[in-house]
mmCIF file of C-alpha atoms in Angstrom:
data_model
loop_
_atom_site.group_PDB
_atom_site.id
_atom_site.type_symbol
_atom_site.label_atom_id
_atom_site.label_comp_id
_atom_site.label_asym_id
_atom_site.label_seq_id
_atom_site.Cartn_x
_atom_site.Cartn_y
_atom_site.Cartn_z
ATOM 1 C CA UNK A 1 -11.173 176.231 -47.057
ATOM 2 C CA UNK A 2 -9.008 179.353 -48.445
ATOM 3 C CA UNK A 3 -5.896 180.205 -46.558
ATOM 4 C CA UNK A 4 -4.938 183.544 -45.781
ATOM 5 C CA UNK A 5 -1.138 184.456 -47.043
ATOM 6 C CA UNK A 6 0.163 187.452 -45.491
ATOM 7 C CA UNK A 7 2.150 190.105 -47.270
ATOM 8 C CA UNK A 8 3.959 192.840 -46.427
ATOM 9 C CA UNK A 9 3.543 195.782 -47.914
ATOM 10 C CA UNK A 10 5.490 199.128 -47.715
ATOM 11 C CA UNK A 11 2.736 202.487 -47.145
ATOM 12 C CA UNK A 12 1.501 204.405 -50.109
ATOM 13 C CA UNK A 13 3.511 207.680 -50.319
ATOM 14 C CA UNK A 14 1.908 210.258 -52.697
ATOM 15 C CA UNK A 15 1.869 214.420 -52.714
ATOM 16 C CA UNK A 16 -1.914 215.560 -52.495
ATOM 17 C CA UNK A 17 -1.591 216.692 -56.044
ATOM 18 C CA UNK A 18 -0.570 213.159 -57.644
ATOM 19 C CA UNK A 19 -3.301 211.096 -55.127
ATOM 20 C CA UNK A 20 -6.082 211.251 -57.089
ATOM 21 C CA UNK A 21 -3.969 209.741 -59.614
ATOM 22 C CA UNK A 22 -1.506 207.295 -58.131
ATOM 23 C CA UNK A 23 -3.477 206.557 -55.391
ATOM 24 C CA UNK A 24 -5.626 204.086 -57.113
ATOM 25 C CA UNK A 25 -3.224 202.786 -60.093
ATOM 26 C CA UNK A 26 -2.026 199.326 -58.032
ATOM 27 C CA UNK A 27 -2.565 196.066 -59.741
ATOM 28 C CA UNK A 28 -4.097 193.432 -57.740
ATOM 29 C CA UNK A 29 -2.111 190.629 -55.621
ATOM 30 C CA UNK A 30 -4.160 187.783 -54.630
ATOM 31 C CA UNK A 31 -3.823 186.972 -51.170
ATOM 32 C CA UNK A 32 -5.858 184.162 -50.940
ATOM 33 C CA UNK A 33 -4.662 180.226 -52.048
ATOM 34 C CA UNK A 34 -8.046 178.858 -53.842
ATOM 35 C CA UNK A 35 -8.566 175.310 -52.993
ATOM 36 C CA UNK A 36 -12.540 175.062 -54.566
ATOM 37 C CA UNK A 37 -12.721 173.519 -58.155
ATOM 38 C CA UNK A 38 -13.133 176.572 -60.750
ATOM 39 C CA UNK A 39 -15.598 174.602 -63.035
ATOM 40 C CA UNK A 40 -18.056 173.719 -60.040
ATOM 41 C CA UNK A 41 -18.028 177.071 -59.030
ATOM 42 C CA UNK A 42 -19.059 178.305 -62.510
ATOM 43 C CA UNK A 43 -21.623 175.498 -62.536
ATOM 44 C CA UNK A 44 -23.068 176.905 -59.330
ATOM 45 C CA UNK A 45 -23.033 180.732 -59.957
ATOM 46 C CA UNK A 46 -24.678 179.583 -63.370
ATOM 47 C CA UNK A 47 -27.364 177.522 -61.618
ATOM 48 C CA UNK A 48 -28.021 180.499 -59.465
ATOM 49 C CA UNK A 49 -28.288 182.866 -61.809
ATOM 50 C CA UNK A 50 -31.312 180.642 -64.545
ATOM 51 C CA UNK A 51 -33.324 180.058 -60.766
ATOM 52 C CA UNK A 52 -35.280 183.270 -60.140
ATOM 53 C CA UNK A 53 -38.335 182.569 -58.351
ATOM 54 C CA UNK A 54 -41.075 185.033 -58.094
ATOM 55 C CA UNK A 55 -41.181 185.205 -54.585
ATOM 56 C CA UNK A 56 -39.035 185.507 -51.519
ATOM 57 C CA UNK A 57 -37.530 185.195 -48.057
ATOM 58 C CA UNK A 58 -36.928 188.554 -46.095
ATOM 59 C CA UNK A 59 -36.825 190.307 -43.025
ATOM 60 C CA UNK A 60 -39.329 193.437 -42.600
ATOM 61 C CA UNK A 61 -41.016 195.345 -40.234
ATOM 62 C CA UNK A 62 -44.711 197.109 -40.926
ATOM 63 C CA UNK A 63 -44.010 199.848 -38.674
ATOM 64 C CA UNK A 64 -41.370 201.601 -36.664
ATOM 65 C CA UNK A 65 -40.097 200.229 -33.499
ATOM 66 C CA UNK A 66 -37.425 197.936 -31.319
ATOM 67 C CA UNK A 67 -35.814 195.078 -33.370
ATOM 68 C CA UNK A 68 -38.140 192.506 -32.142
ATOM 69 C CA UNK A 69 -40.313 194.571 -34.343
ATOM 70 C CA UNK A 70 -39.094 192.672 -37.396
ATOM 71 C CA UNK A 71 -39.974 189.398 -38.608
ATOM 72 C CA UNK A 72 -39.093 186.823 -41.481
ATOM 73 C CA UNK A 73 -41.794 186.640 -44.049
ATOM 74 C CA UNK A 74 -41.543 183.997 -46.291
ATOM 75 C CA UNK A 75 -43.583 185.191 -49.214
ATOM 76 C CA UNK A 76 -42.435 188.682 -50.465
ATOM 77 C CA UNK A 77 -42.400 189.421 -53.736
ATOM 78 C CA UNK A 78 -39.169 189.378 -55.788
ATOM 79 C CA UNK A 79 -38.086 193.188 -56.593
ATOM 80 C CA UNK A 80 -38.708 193.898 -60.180
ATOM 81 C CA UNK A 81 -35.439 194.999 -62.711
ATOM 82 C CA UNK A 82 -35.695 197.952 -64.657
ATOM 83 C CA UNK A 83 -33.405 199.093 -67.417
ATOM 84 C CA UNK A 84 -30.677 200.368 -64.832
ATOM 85 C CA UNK A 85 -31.209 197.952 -62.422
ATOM 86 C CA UNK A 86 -29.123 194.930 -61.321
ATOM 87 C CA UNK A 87 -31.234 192.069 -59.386
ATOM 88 C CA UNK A 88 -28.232 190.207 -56.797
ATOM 89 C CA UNK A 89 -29.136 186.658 -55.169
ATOM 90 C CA UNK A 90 -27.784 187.892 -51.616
ATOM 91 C CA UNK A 91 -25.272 185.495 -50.046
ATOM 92 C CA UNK A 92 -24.252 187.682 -47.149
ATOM 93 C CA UNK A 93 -25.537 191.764 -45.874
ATOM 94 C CA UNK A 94 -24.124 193.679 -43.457
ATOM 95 C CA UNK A 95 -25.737 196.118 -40.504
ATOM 96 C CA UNK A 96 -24.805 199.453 -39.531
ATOM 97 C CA UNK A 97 -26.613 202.075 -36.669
ATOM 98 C CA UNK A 98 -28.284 203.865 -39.896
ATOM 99 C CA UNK A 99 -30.746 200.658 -40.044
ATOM 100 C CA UNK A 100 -31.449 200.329 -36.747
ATOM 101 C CA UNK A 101 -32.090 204.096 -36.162
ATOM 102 C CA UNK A 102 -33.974 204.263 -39.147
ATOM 103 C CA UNK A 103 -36.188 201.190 -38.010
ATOM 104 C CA UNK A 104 -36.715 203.110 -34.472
ATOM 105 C CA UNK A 105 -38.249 206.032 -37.000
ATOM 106 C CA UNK A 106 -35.370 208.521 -36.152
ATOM 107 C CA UNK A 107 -35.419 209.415 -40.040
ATOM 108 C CA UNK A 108 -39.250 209.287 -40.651
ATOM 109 C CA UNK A 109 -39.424 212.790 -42.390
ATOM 110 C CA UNK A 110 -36.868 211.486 -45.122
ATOM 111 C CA UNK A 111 -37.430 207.752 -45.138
ATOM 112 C CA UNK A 112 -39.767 205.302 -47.218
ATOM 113 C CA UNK A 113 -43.070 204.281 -45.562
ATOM 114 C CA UNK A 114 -43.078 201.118 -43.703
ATOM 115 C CA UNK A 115 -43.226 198.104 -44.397
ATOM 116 C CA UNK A 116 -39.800 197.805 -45.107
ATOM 117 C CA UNK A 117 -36.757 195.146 -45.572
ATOM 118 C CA UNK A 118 -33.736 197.011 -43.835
ATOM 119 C CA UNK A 119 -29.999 196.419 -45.204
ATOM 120 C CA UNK A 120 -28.020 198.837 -46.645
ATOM 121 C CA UNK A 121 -24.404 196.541 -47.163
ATOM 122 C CA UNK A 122 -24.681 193.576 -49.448
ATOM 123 C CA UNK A 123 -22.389 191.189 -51.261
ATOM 124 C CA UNK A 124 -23.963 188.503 -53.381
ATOM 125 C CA UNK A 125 -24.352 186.885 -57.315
ATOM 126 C CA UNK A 126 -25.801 189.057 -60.088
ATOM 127 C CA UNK A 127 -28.507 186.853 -61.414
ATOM 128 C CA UNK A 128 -30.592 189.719 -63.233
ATOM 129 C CA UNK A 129 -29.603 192.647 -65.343
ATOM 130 C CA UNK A 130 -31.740 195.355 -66.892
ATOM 131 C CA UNK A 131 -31.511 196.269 -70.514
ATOM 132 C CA UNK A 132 -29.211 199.793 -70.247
ATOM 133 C CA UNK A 133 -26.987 197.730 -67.599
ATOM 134 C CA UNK A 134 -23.635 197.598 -69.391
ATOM 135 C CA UNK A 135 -21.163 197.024 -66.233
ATOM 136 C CA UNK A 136 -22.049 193.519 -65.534
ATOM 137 C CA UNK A 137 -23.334 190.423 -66.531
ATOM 138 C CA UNK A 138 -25.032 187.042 -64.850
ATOM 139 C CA UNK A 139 -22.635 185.407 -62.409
ATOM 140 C CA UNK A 140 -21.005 188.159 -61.482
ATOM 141 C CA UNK A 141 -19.905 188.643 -57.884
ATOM 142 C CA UNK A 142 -20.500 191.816 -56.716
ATOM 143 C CA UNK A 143 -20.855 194.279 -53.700
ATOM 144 C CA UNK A 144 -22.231 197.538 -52.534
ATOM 145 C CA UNK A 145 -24.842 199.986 -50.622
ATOM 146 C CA UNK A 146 -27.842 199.549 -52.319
ATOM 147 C CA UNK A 147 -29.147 203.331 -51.293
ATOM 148 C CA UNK A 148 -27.158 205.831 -52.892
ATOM 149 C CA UNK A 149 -28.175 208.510 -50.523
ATOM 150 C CA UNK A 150 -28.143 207.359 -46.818
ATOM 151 C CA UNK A 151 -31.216 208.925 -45.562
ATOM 152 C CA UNK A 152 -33.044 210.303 -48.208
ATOM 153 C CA UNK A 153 -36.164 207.728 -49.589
ATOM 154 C CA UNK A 154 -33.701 204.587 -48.688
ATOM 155 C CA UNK A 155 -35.276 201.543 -50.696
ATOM 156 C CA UNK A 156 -38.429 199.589 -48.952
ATOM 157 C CA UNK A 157 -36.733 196.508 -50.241
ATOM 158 C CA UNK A 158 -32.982 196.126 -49.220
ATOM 159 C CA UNK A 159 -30.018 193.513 -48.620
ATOM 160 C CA UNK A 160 -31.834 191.396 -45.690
ATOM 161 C CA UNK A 161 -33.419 189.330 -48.267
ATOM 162 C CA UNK A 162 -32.855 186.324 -50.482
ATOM 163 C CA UNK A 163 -32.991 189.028 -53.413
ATOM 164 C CA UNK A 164 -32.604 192.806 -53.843
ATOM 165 C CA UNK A 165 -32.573 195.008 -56.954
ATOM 166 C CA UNK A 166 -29.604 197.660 -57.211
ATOM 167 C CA UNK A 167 -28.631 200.594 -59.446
ATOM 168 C CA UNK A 168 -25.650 199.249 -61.815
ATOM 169 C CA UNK A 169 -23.654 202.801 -60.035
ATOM 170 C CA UNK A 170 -23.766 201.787 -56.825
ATOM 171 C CA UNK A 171 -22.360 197.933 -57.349
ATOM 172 C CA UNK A 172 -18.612 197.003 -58.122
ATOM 173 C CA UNK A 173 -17.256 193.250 -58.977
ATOM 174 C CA UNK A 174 -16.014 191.553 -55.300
ATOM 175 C CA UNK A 175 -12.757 191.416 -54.803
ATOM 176 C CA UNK A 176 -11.040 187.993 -55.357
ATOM 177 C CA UNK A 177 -9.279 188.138 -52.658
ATOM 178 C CA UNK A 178 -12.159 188.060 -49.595
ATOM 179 C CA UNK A 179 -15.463 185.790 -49.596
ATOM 180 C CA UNK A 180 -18.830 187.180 -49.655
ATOM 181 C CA UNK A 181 -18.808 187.919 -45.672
ATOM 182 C CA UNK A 182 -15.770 190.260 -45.512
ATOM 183 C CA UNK A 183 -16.922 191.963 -49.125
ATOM 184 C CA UNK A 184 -20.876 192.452 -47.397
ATOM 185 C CA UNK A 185 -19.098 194.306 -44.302
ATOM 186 C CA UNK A 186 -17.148 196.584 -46.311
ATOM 187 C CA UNK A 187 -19.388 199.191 -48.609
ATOM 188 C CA UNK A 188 -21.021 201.299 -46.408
ATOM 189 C CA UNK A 189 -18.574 202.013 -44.115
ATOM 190 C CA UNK A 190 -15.251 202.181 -46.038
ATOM 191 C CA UNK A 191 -17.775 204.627 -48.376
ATOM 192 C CA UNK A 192 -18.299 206.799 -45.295
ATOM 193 C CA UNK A 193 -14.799 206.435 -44.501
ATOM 194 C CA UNK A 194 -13.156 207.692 -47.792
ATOM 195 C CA UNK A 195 -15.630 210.168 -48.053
ATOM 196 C CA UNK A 196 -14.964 211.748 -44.832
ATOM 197 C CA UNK A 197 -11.093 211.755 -45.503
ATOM 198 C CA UNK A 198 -11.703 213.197 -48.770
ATOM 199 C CA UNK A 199 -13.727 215.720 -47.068
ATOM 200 C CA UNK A 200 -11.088 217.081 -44.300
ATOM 201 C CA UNK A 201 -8.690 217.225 -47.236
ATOM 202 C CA UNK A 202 -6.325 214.867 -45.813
ATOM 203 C CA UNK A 203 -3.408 213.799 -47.516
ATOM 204 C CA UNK A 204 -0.255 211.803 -46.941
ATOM 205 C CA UNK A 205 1.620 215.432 -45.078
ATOM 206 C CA UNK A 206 -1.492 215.206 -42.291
ATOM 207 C CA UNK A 207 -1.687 212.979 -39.333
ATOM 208 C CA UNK A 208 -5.015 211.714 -37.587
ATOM 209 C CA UNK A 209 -6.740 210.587 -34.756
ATOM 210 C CA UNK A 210 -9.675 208.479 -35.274
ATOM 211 C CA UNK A 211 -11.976 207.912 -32.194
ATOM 212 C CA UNK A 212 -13.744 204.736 -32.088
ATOM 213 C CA UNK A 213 -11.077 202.858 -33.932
ATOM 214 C CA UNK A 214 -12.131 198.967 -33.680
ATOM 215 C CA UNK A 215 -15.672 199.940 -34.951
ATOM 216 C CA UNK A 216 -16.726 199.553 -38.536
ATOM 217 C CA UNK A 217 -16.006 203.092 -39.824
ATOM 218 C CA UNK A 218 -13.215 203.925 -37.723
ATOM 219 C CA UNK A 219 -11.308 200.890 -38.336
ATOM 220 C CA UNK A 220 -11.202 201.807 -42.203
ATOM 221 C CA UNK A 221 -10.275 204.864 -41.634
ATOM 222 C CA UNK A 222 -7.172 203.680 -39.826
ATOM 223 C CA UNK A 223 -6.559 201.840 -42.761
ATOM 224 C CA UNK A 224 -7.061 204.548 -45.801
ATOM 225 C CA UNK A 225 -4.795 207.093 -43.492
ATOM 226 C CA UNK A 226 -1.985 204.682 -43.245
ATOM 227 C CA UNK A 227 -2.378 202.326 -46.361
ATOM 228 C CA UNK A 228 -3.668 204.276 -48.757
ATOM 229 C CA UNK A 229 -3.069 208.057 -48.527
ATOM 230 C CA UNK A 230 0.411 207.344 -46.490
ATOM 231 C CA UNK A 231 -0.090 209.193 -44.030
ATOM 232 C CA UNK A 232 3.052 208.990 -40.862
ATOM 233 C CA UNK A 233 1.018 209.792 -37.601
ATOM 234 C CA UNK A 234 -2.076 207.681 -37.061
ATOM 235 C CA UNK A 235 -3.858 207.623 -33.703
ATOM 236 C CA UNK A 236 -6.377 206.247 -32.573
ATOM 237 C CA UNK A 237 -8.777 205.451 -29.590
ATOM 238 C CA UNK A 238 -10.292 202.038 -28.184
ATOM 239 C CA UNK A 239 -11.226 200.461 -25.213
ATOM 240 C CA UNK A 240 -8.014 198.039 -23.650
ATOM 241 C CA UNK A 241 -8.762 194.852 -25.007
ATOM 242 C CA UNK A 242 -8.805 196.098 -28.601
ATOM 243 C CA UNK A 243 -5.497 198.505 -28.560
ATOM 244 C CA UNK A 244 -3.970 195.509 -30.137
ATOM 245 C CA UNK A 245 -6.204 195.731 -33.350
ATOM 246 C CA UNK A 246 -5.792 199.249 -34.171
ATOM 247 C CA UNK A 247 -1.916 198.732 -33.445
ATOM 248 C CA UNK A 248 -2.287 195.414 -36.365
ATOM 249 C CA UNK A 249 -4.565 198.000 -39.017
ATOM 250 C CA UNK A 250 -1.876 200.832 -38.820
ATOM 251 C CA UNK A 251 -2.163 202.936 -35.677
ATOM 252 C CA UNK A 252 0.920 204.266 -34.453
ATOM 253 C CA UNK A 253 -0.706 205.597 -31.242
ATOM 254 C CA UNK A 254 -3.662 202.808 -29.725
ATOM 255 C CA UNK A 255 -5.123 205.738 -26.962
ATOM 256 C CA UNK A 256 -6.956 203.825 -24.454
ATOM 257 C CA UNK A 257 -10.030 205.471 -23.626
ATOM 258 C CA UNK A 258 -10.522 203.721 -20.265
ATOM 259 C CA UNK A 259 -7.349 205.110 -18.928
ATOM 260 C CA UNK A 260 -6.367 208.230 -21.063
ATOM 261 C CA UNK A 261 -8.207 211.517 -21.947
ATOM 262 C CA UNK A 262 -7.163 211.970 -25.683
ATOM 263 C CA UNK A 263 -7.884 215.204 -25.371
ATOM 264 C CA UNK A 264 -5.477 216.230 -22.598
ATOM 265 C CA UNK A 265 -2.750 215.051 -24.361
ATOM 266 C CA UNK A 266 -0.192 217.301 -25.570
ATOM 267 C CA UNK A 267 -0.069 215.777 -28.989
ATOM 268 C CA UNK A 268 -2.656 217.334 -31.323
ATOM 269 C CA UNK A 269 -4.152 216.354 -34.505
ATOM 270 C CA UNK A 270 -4.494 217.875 -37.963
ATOM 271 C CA UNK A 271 -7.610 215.964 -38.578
ATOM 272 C CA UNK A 272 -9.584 214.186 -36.043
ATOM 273 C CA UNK A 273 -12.107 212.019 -37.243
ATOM 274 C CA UNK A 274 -15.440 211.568 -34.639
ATOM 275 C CA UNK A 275 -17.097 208.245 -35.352
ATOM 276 C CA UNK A 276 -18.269 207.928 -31.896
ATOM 277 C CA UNK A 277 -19.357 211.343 -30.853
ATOM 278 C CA UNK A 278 -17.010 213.036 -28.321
ATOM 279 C CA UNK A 279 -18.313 216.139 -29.428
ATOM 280 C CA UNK A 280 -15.957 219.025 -27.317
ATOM 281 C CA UNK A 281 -13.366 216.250 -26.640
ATOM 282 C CA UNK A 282 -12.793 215.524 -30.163
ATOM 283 C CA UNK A 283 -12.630 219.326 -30.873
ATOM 284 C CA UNK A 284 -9.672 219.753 -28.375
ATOM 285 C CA UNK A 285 -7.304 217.162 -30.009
ATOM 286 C CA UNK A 286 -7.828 219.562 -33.484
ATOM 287 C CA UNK A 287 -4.450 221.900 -34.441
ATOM 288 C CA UNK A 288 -5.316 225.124 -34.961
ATOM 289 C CA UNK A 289 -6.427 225.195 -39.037
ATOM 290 C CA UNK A 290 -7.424 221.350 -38.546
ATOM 291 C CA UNK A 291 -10.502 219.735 -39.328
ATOM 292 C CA UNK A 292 -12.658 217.303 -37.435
ATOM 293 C CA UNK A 293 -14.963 215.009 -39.172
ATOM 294 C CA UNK A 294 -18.204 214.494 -37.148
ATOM 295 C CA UNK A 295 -20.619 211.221 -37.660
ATOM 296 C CA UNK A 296 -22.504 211.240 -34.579
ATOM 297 C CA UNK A 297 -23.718 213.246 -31.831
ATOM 298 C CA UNK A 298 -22.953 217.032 -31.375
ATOM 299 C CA UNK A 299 -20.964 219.094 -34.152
ATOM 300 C CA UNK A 300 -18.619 221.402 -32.512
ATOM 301 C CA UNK A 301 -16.400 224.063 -34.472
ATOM 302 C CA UNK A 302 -13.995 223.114 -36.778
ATOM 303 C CA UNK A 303 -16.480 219.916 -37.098
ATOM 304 C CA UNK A 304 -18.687 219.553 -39.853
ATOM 305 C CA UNK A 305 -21.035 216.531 -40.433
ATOM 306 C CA UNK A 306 -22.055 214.637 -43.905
ATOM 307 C CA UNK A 307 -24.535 212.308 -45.142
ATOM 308 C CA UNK A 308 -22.707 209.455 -47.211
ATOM 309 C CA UNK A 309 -23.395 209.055 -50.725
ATOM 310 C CA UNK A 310 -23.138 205.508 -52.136
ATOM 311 C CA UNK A 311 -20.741 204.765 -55.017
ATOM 312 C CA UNK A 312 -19.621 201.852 -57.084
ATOM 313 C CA UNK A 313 -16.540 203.461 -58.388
ATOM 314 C CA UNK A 314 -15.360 204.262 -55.293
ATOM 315 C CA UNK A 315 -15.506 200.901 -54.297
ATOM 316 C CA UNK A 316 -13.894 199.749 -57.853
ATOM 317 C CA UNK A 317 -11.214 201.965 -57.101
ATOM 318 C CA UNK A 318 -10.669 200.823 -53.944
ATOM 319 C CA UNK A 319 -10.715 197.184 -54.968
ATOM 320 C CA UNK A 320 -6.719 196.784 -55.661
ATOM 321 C CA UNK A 321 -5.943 197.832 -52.104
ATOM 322 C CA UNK A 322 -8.207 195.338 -50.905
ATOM 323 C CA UNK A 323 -6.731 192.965 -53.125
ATOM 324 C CA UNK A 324 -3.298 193.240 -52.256
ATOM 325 C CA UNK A 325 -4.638 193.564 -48.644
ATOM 326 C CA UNK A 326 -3.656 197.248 -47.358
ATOM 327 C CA UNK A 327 -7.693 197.688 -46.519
ATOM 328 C CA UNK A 328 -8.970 194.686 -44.800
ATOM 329 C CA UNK A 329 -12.672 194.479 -43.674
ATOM 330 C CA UNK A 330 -12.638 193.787 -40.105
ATOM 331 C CA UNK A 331 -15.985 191.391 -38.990
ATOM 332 C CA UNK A 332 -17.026 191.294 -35.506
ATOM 333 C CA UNK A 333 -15.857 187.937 -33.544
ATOM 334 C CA UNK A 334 -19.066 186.756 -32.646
ATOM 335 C CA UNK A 335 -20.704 186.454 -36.204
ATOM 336 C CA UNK A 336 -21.770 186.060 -38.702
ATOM 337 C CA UNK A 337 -24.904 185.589 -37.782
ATOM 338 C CA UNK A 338 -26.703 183.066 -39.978
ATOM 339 C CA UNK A 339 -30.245 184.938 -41.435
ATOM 340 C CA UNK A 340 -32.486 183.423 -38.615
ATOM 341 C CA UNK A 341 -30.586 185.577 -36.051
ATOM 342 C CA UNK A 342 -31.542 188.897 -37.792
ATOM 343 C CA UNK A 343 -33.214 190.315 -34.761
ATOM 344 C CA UNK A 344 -30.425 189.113 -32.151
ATOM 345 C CA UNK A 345 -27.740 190.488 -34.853
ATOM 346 C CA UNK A 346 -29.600 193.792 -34.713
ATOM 347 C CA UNK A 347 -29.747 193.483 -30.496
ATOM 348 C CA UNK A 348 -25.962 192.918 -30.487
ATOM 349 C CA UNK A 349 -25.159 195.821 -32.777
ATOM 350 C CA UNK A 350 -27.475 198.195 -30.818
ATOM 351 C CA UNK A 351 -25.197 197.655 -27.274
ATOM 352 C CA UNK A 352 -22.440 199.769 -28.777
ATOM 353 C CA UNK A 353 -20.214 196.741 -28.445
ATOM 354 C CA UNK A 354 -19.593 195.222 -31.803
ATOM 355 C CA UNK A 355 -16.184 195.183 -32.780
ATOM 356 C CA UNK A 356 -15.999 196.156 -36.584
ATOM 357 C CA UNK A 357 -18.987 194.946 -38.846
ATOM 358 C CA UNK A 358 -22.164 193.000 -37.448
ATOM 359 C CA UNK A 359 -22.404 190.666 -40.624
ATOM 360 C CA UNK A 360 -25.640 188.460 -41.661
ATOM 361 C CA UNK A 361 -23.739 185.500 -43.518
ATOM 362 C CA UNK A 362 -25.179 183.132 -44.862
ATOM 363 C CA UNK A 363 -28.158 184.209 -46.293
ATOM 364 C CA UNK A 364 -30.076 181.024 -47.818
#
């Protein structure tokens, strides 16, 4: 078992014009107290990587429709590597609403055909690598989105397999610091996060109000605000049993939405970041010039909406805040949910009640 130190660490203050620069230039601190033998593991990874077989377990569904309309086939074919291509022996994925809305068809005009394995997030052992690969090597542990553009031809085979076959740009090495369960429930949503940020031009002179603060995205954006671009007014919104978790990931204001209209308060924001879909609301907590970033739901003026591109660098240059633990992936309490529980995983995500990241861990 690894034990969790804690460390405290002071925020990240940088001028807009040096945080492309110092924001991503901290060396790593391990956090974590390894207790496993190093040479077994190596002995294991290796073992993994020489056992390819040529066919597969997954989840997939043949046409569009609730999540009972998946089921476990235990005979797909393993996804073949070309040159750029890295095949990873999945050890743990991750779900977000973009797989479940695009398995209800809600993206049919841009997506792949059914059938389809779903899973965007994955974290798992590099057992494959094509021949213009240069990044990594067998035995690597690595993490990432495996569809570089969110909606547009997503990948009929994804991360709820045993197997899935990745573009060396979208992967980045695993931090050291969190197992293959926190690393799976990071990618897509600290992506969408950073991108979003980047987006409203934030910086560490702004402050913030994220709504929908204990879910996956919003809870990373918490995170980059305070932790990583510095910024000195963080707000953000949740129902009352989780104010105490965006107060622990960097919140200065925990708004409870059961009790408070956020947008009646006097207090206003320079961004305010929508990953719930308040649509109006949200645009009455802007200051005049502001910006609001919009994920779901209505976009009102200042809002503007974007589709998430997936990127191994960012990730890489994210790792060292990971490592010394300013961005912490935050997993749902009831999971993971081992990989014969796809279907009730997906149920539980789709009630809108998941706190942080519905993880699939671990996958055989």
């Amino acid at each position: 078992m690894e034990a969790v130190l804690s460390v405290a660490v002071p925020a990240w203050k940088a001028s807009p014009s040096a945080l492309s620069s110092s924001l991503f230039s901290c060396r790593p601190v391990a956090l974590r107290r390894r207790t496993s033998n190093a040479s077994r593991r190596s002995a294991a990874v290796s073992a993994v990587a020489a056992a390819v077989p040529s066919s597969m377990k997954g989840w997939i569904y043949d046409d569009y429709g609730p999540a009972n309309a998946l089921r476990l086939d235990e005979n797909l074919p393993v996804p073949e590597v070309d040159d750029d291509l890295v095949l990873v022996k999945v050890v743990a994925a991750a779900l977000n609403p973009v797989d479940f809305k695009r398995r209800q068809g809600k993206f049919k005009a841009s997506d792949s055909s059914p059938p389809t394995v779903p899973g965007y997030d994955v974290a798992g052992v590099v057992v494959k690598v094509g021949s213009a690969v240069k990044s990594f090597k067998e035995g690597d542990e690595v993490y990432g989105d495996v569809n570089e553009k969110t909606l547009e031809n997503p990948k009929k085979f994804g991360s709820l397999a045993q197997y899935t076959a990745v573009e060396e740009k979208l992967l980045a090495l695993k931090p050291k610091s969190i197992d293959f369960a926190q690393a799976a429930g990071l990618p897509l949503a600290v992506e969408t996060a950073l991108e979003g940020l980047e987006k409203a031009g934030f910086s560490s002179d702004k402050s913030i109000l994220v709504l929908g603060g204990a879910g996956g995205v919003g809870s990373l954006v918490i995170q980059l605000a305070k932790n990583v671009y510095g910024s000195s007014r963080v707000a953000a919104t949740s129902s009352t049993g989780k104010l105490d978790l965006l107060k622990s990931l960097g919140a200065d204001l925990a708004i409870d939405y059961t009790k408070e209209n956020f947008e009646e308060l006097p207090e206003k924001f320079d961004v305010v970041y929508d990953a719930v879909g308040q649509g109006e609301k949200a645009a009455k907590a802007v200051k005049e010039g502001g910006s609001l970033v919009v994920l779901t739901g209505a976009v009102v003026p200042p809002g503007f909406r974007f589709v998430v591109t997936s990127d191994g660098a960012a990730l890489a240059k994210l790792n060292p805040f990971i490592e010394n633990g300013k961005v912490r992936p935050v997993l749902d309490p009831n999971g993971p949910f081992p990989f014969s529980q796809v279907v009730e995983a997906f149920n539980y995500l789709e009630t809108g009640r998941a706190t942080g990241k519905v993880v699939i861990h671990p996958v055989p």
